[in-house]
Short mmCIF file of C-alpha atoms in Angstrom, two decimals:
data_model
loop_
_atom_site.label_atom_id
_atom_site.label_comp_id
_atom_site.label_asym_id
_atom_site.label_seq_id
_atom_site.Cartn_x
_atom_site.Cartn_y
_atom_site.Cartn_z
CA MET X 172 142.82 37.54 79.15
CA GLU X 173 145.25 35.29 81.02
CA PHE X 174 144.97 33.45 84.33
CA GLU X 175 146.05 30.23 86.04
CA PHE X 176 143.62 27.52 87.16
CA LEU X 177 143.31 27.21 90.95
CA SER X 178 144.77 30.69 91.38
CA TRP X 179 143.05 33.09 93.78
CA ALA X 180 141.65 35.03 90.81
CA PHE X 181 140.15 31.89 89.26
CA VAL X 182 138.59 30.73 92.54
CA THR X 183 137.20 34.24 93.18
CA ILE X 184 135.63 34.46 89.73
CA CYS X 185 134.04 31.01 90.09
CA ALA X 186 132.62 31.91 93.52
CA PHE X 187 131.07 35.09 92.13
CA ALA X 188 129.74 33.09 89.15
CA PHE X 189 127.86 30.78 91.56
CA LEU X 190 126.42 33.82 93.37
CA ALA X 191 125.47 35.37 90.03
CA GLY X 192 123.63 32.20 89.02
CA PHE X 193 121.68 32.26 92.29
CA VAL X 194 120.73 35.94 92.01
CA ASP X 195 119.89 35.67 88.33
CA ALA X 196 117.61 32.68 88.91
CA VAL X 197 115.64 34.50 91.60
CA VAL X 198 115.14 37.92 90.09
CA GLY X 199 117.75 38.59 87.38
CA GLY X 200 120.77 40.85 87.62
CA GLY X 201 123.47 38.19 87.71
CA GLY X 202 125.59 40.32 85.41
CA LEU X 203 125.76 42.87 88.23
CA VAL X 204 127.84 40.29 90.14
CA THR X 205 130.14 38.90 87.45
CA VAL X 206 130.72 41.76 84.99
CA PRO X 207 132.40 44.12 87.52
CA VAL X 208 134.58 41.24 88.77
CA LEU X 209 135.71 40.45 85.23
CA PHE X 210 136.50 44.12 84.58
CA VAL X 211 138.57 44.27 87.79
CA MET X 212 140.43 41.02 87.06
CA PHE X 213 141.04 41.82 83.39
CA PRO X 214 141.14 45.63 83.10
CA ALA X 215 142.94 45.58 79.74
CA SER X 216 140.44 43.28 78.02
CA PRO X 217 138.07 44.72 75.39
CA VAL X 218 134.52 45.35 76.61
CA PRO X 219 132.91 42.96 74.05
CA VAL X 220 135.14 40.12 75.32
CA ILE X 221 134.06 40.75 78.93
CA ILE X 222 130.37 40.91 77.96
CA GLY X 223 130.63 37.93 75.59
CA THR X 224 132.41 35.74 78.16
CA ASN X 225 129.85 36.61 80.82
CA ARG X 226 126.97 36.05 78.39
CA PHE X 227 128.29 32.61 77.38
CA SER X 228 128.58 31.53 81.02
CA SER X 229 125.15 32.79 82.06
CA VAL X 230 122.99 31.23 79.32
CA PRO X 231 122.96 27.56 80.49
CA GLY X 232 122.09 28.57 84.06
CA THR X 233 119.27 30.80 82.82
CA ILE X 234 117.94 27.92 80.71
CA LEU X 235 117.98 25.66 83.77
CA ALA X 236 116.12 28.25 85.87
CA ALA X 237 113.58 28.88 83.09
CA ALA X 238 112.86 25.15 82.78
CA HIS X 239 112.30 24.83 86.52
CA TYR X 240 109.94 27.83 86.59
CA MET X 241 107.91 26.52 83.65
CA LYS X 242 107.27 23.28 85.55
CA HIS X 243 105.94 25.05 88.64
CA VAL X 244 104.45 28.39 87.48
CA SER X 245 101.39 28.96 85.30
CA MET X 246 102.53 31.04 82.32
CA PRO X 247 100.52 33.49 80.14
CA TRP X 248 101.88 31.86 76.99
CA THR X 249 100.60 34.36 74.41
CA ALA X 250 102.06 37.40 76.16
CA LEU X 251 105.26 35.47 76.87
CA GLY X 252 105.69 34.40 73.25
CA ILE X 253 105.18 37.95 71.99
CA SER X 254 107.66 39.32 74.52
CA VAL X 255 110.20 36.65 73.58
CA GLY X 256 109.90 37.53 69.89
CA GLY X 257 110.48 41.22 70.54
CA ALA X 258 113.47 40.52 72.78
CA ALA X 259 115.09 38.19 70.24
CA CYS X 260 114.93 40.75 67.43
CA LEU X 261 116.15 43.71 69.45
CA SER X 262 118.84 41.87 71.43
CA TYR X 263 120.91 41.13 68.33
CA LEU X 264 120.47 44.74 67.20
CA GLY X 265 121.67 45.93 70.60
CA ALA X 266 124.80 43.77 70.32
CA LEU X 267 125.52 45.30 66.91
CA VAL X 268 125.13 48.82 68.26
CA SER X 269 127.48 48.02 71.18
CA LYS X 270 130.39 47.81 68.74
CA SER X 271 130.14 51.47 67.80
CA LEU X 272 128.55 53.17 70.82
CA SER X 273 129.89 53.27 74.37
CA PRO X 274 127.58 51.94 77.12
CA ASP X 275 128.56 55.04 79.13
CA VAL X 276 125.82 56.99 77.36
CA LEU X 277 123.19 54.84 79.09
CA LYS X 278 124.63 54.83 82.61
CA PRO X 279 123.27 58.20 83.87
CA ILE X 280 119.82 57.31 82.49
CA MET X 281 119.95 53.86 84.07
CA LEU X 282 121.03 55.36 87.41
CA LEU X 283 117.97 57.63 87.56
CA PHE X 284 115.73 54.82 86.34
CA MET X 285 116.99 52.39 89.00
CA ILE X 286 116.51 54.96 91.78
CA GLY X 287 112.91 55.43 90.63
CA ILE X 288 112.35 51.66 90.53
CA ALA X 289 113.74 51.24 94.05
CA ILE X 290 111.55 54.01 95.51
CA TYR X 291 108.41 52.77 93.72
CA THR X 292 108.92 49.12 94.74
CA TYR X 293 109.71 50.02 98.35
CA ILE X 294 106.66 52.29 98.74
CA LYS X 295 104.26 49.83 97.06
CA LYS X 296 104.43 47.16 99.78
CA ASN X 297 101.95 44.84 98.05
CA LEU X 298 103.43 45.25 94.56
CA GLY X 299 103.71 41.89 92.85
CA HIS X 300 102.28 39.83 95.71
CA ASP X 301 99.39 38.69 93.48
CA ASP X 302 98.36 38.97 89.84
CA ASP X 303 96.57 42.28 89.26
CA THR X 304 96.05 42.60 85.49
CA LEU X 305 93.29 45.14 84.96
CA GLN X 306 93.85 45.76 81.22
CA SER X 307 92.45 43.70 78.34
CA PRO X 308 94.39 40.68 76.99
CA LEU X 309 95.19 42.64 73.82
CA TRP X 310 96.72 45.51 75.81
CA THR X 311 98.61 43.00 77.98
CA ASN X 312 100.16 41.55 74.83
CA TRP X 313 101.19 44.99 73.54
CA LEU X 314 102.79 45.81 76.89
CA ALA X 315 104.61 42.45 76.89
CA LEU X 316 105.95 43.19 73.39
CA ALA X 317 107.16 46.66 74.42
CA ILE X 318 108.88 45.27 77.53
CA GLY X 319 110.55 42.50 75.54
CA MET X 320 111.82 44.83 72.80
CA THR X 321 113.09 47.52 75.17
CA VAL X 322 114.89 45.21 77.58
CA GLY X 323 116.03 42.95 74.73
CA PHE X 324 117.86 45.88 73.11
CA TYR X 325 119.44 46.85 76.44
CA ASN X 326 120.41 43.21 77.04
CA GLY X 327 122.34 43.02 73.79
CA PHE X 328 123.82 46.49 74.13
CA PHE X 329 125.06 46.30 77.73
CA GLY X 330 123.25 43.70 79.82
CA PRO X 331 123.63 44.12 83.61
CA GLY X 332 120.23 44.30 85.28
CA SER X 333 118.21 43.24 82.23
CA GLY X 334 116.51 40.42 84.14
CA SER X 335 115.53 42.81 86.92
CA LEU X 336 114.16 45.28 84.37
CA LEU X 337 112.03 42.52 82.85
CA VAL X 338 110.68 41.55 86.27
CA PHE X 339 109.84 45.16 87.12
CA GLY X 340 108.17 45.70 83.75
CA PHE X 341 105.94 42.65 84.08
CA VAL X 342 105.07 43.49 87.71
CA SER X 343 104.47 47.24 87.45
CA LEU X 344 103.17 47.68 83.89
CA VAL X 345 101.32 44.42 83.26
CA GLY X 346 100.37 43.53 86.84
CA PHE X 347 101.77 40.01 87.17
CA SER X 348 103.04 38.68 90.51
CA PHE X 349 106.76 38.66 91.29
CA LEU X 350 106.91 34.87 90.93
CA LYS X 351 105.18 34.83 87.54
CA SER X 352 107.20 37.85 86.37
CA SER X 353 110.46 36.23 87.41
CA ALA X 354 109.47 33.05 85.57
CA MET X 355 108.61 35.02 82.41
CA ALA X 356 111.80 37.06 82.69
CA LYS X 357 113.89 33.88 82.66
CA VAL X 358 112.31 32.69 79.41
CA VAL X 359 112.67 36.09 77.73
CA ASN X 360 116.25 36.38 78.98
CA VAL X 361 117.17 32.97 77.56
CA VAL X 362 116.08 34.01 74.07
CA ALA X 363 117.60 37.49 74.30
CA ASP X 364 120.88 36.07 75.62
CA LEU X 365 121.05 33.44 72.88
CA SER X 366 120.30 36.05 70.22
CA SER X 367 123.11 38.37 71.33
CA LEU X 368 125.43 35.40 72.03
CA VAL X 369 125.30 34.52 68.34
CA PHE X 370 126.98 37.87 67.70
CA PHE X 371 129.61 37.52 70.45
CA VAL X 372 130.56 33.94 69.48
CA GLY X 373 130.57 34.74 65.76
CA HIS X 374 133.01 37.63 66.30
CA GLY X 375 135.32 35.74 68.67
CA PHE X 376 134.32 37.74 71.77
CA VAL X 377 134.25 34.75 74.16
CA PHE X 378 137.22 33.62 76.31
CA TYR X 379 136.29 29.94 76.56
CA LYS X 380 139.07 28.98 78.98
CA LEU X 381 137.30 31.04 81.65
CA ALA X 382 133.72 30.97 80.32
CA ILE X 383 133.34 27.17 80.62
CA PRO X 384 134.21 26.86 84.36
CA MET X 385 132.10 29.96 85.04
CA THR X 386 129.23 28.21 83.26
CA LEU X 387 129.40 25.21 85.59
CA CYS X 388 129.35 27.48 88.65
CA GLN X 389 126.43 29.53 87.35
CA ILE X 390 124.45 26.35 86.67
CA GLY X 391 124.93 25.37 90.32
CA GLY X 392 123.78 28.78 91.52
CA SER X 393 120.77 28.74 89.21
CA PHE X 394 119.75 25.30 90.47
CA VAL X 395 119.67 26.54 94.07
CA GLY X 396 118.17 29.97 93.31
CA SER X 397 115.24 28.83 91.15
CA ARG X 398 114.16 26.28 93.74
CA MET X 399 114.32 28.79 96.58
CA ALA X 400 112.25 31.29 94.58
CA VAL X 401 109.48 28.76 93.93
CA LEU X 402 109.48 27.56 97.55
CA ARG X 403 109.66 30.98 99.22
CA GLY X 404 107.34 32.87 96.83
CA ASN X 405 106.64 36.52 96.02
CA ARG X 406 107.78 38.16 99.26
CA PHE X 407 111.21 36.53 99.08
CA ILE X 408 111.62 37.54 95.42
CA ARG X 409 110.61 41.14 96.24
CA TYR X 410 113.32 41.40 98.92
CA VAL X 411 115.99 39.98 96.60
CA PHE X 412 114.77 42.32 93.86
CA LEU X 413 115.26 45.37 96.10
CA VAL X 414 118.77 44.20 97.04
CA VAL X 415 119.70 43.74 93.38
CA VAL X 416 118.27 47.13 92.38
CA PHE X 417 120.23 48.78 95.21
CA GLY X 418 123.36 47.07 93.90
CA LEU X 419 122.63 48.39 90.40
CA ILE X 420 122.23 51.91 91.80
CA VAL X 421 125.65 51.63 93.47
CA ARG X 422 127.16 50.21 90.30
CA PHE X 423 125.81 52.85 87.91
CA GLY X 424 126.37 55.63 90.47
CA TYR X 425 130.05 54.69 90.77
CA ASP X 426 130.44 54.59 86.98
CA VAL X 427 128.75 57.99 86.51
CA ILE X 428 130.80 59.67 89.26
CA LYS X 429 134.01 58.12 87.93
CA ALA X 430 133.23 59.39 84.42
CA TRP X 431 132.63 62.92 85.74
#
């Protein structure tokens, strides 16, 4: 990976990194913005280097957003802690598997899954507007663990859209509001990202010359995005969520068609 500072490519990547930080802070899915740009700018770079560089740059912004949410949103700490533990264990495993298995095997499945999510969220107009947890606390904890483990593995294996998947899981399966789900997703994502980042850093899969300026831009985007989410509430987060899911459908649809 080679580039010149202040070149059009560098400025473009930094601008998209700011946008990714904003989107990721609101509802997750920042990787949808930056990962395709990095692949376009550096088509000859190994996939683990692209994912590792993006992961390194996204973690500080996610930490900032998580800290802001925790100050302003009431958290179900037991369910959150269980989900975090499951995500941490499976995220590192997913990163290990990514060395030997192509992410292409997941793309057709993810495409169908994202289409289903978009239709379900659009039809259910009141989905996530308020907390609606009908199951027992024990069952809530089991669901939180399953969500954390499943998305944690995907996060380490491939990554784009993992924050959005966490939000959807907490909203649709557990019954939390969009604001609370987004807050929980940030905390789970921080731990999952750090867990898989240990692998990427340890194996030299981070291009620091680009990752550090991207980090600064993503922190700026996260600062703006997390504050807007808290101020604007569930309806705003739902709209951004639908936009991000539509973007994921386009992304995975393009990859699947290209592969065929």
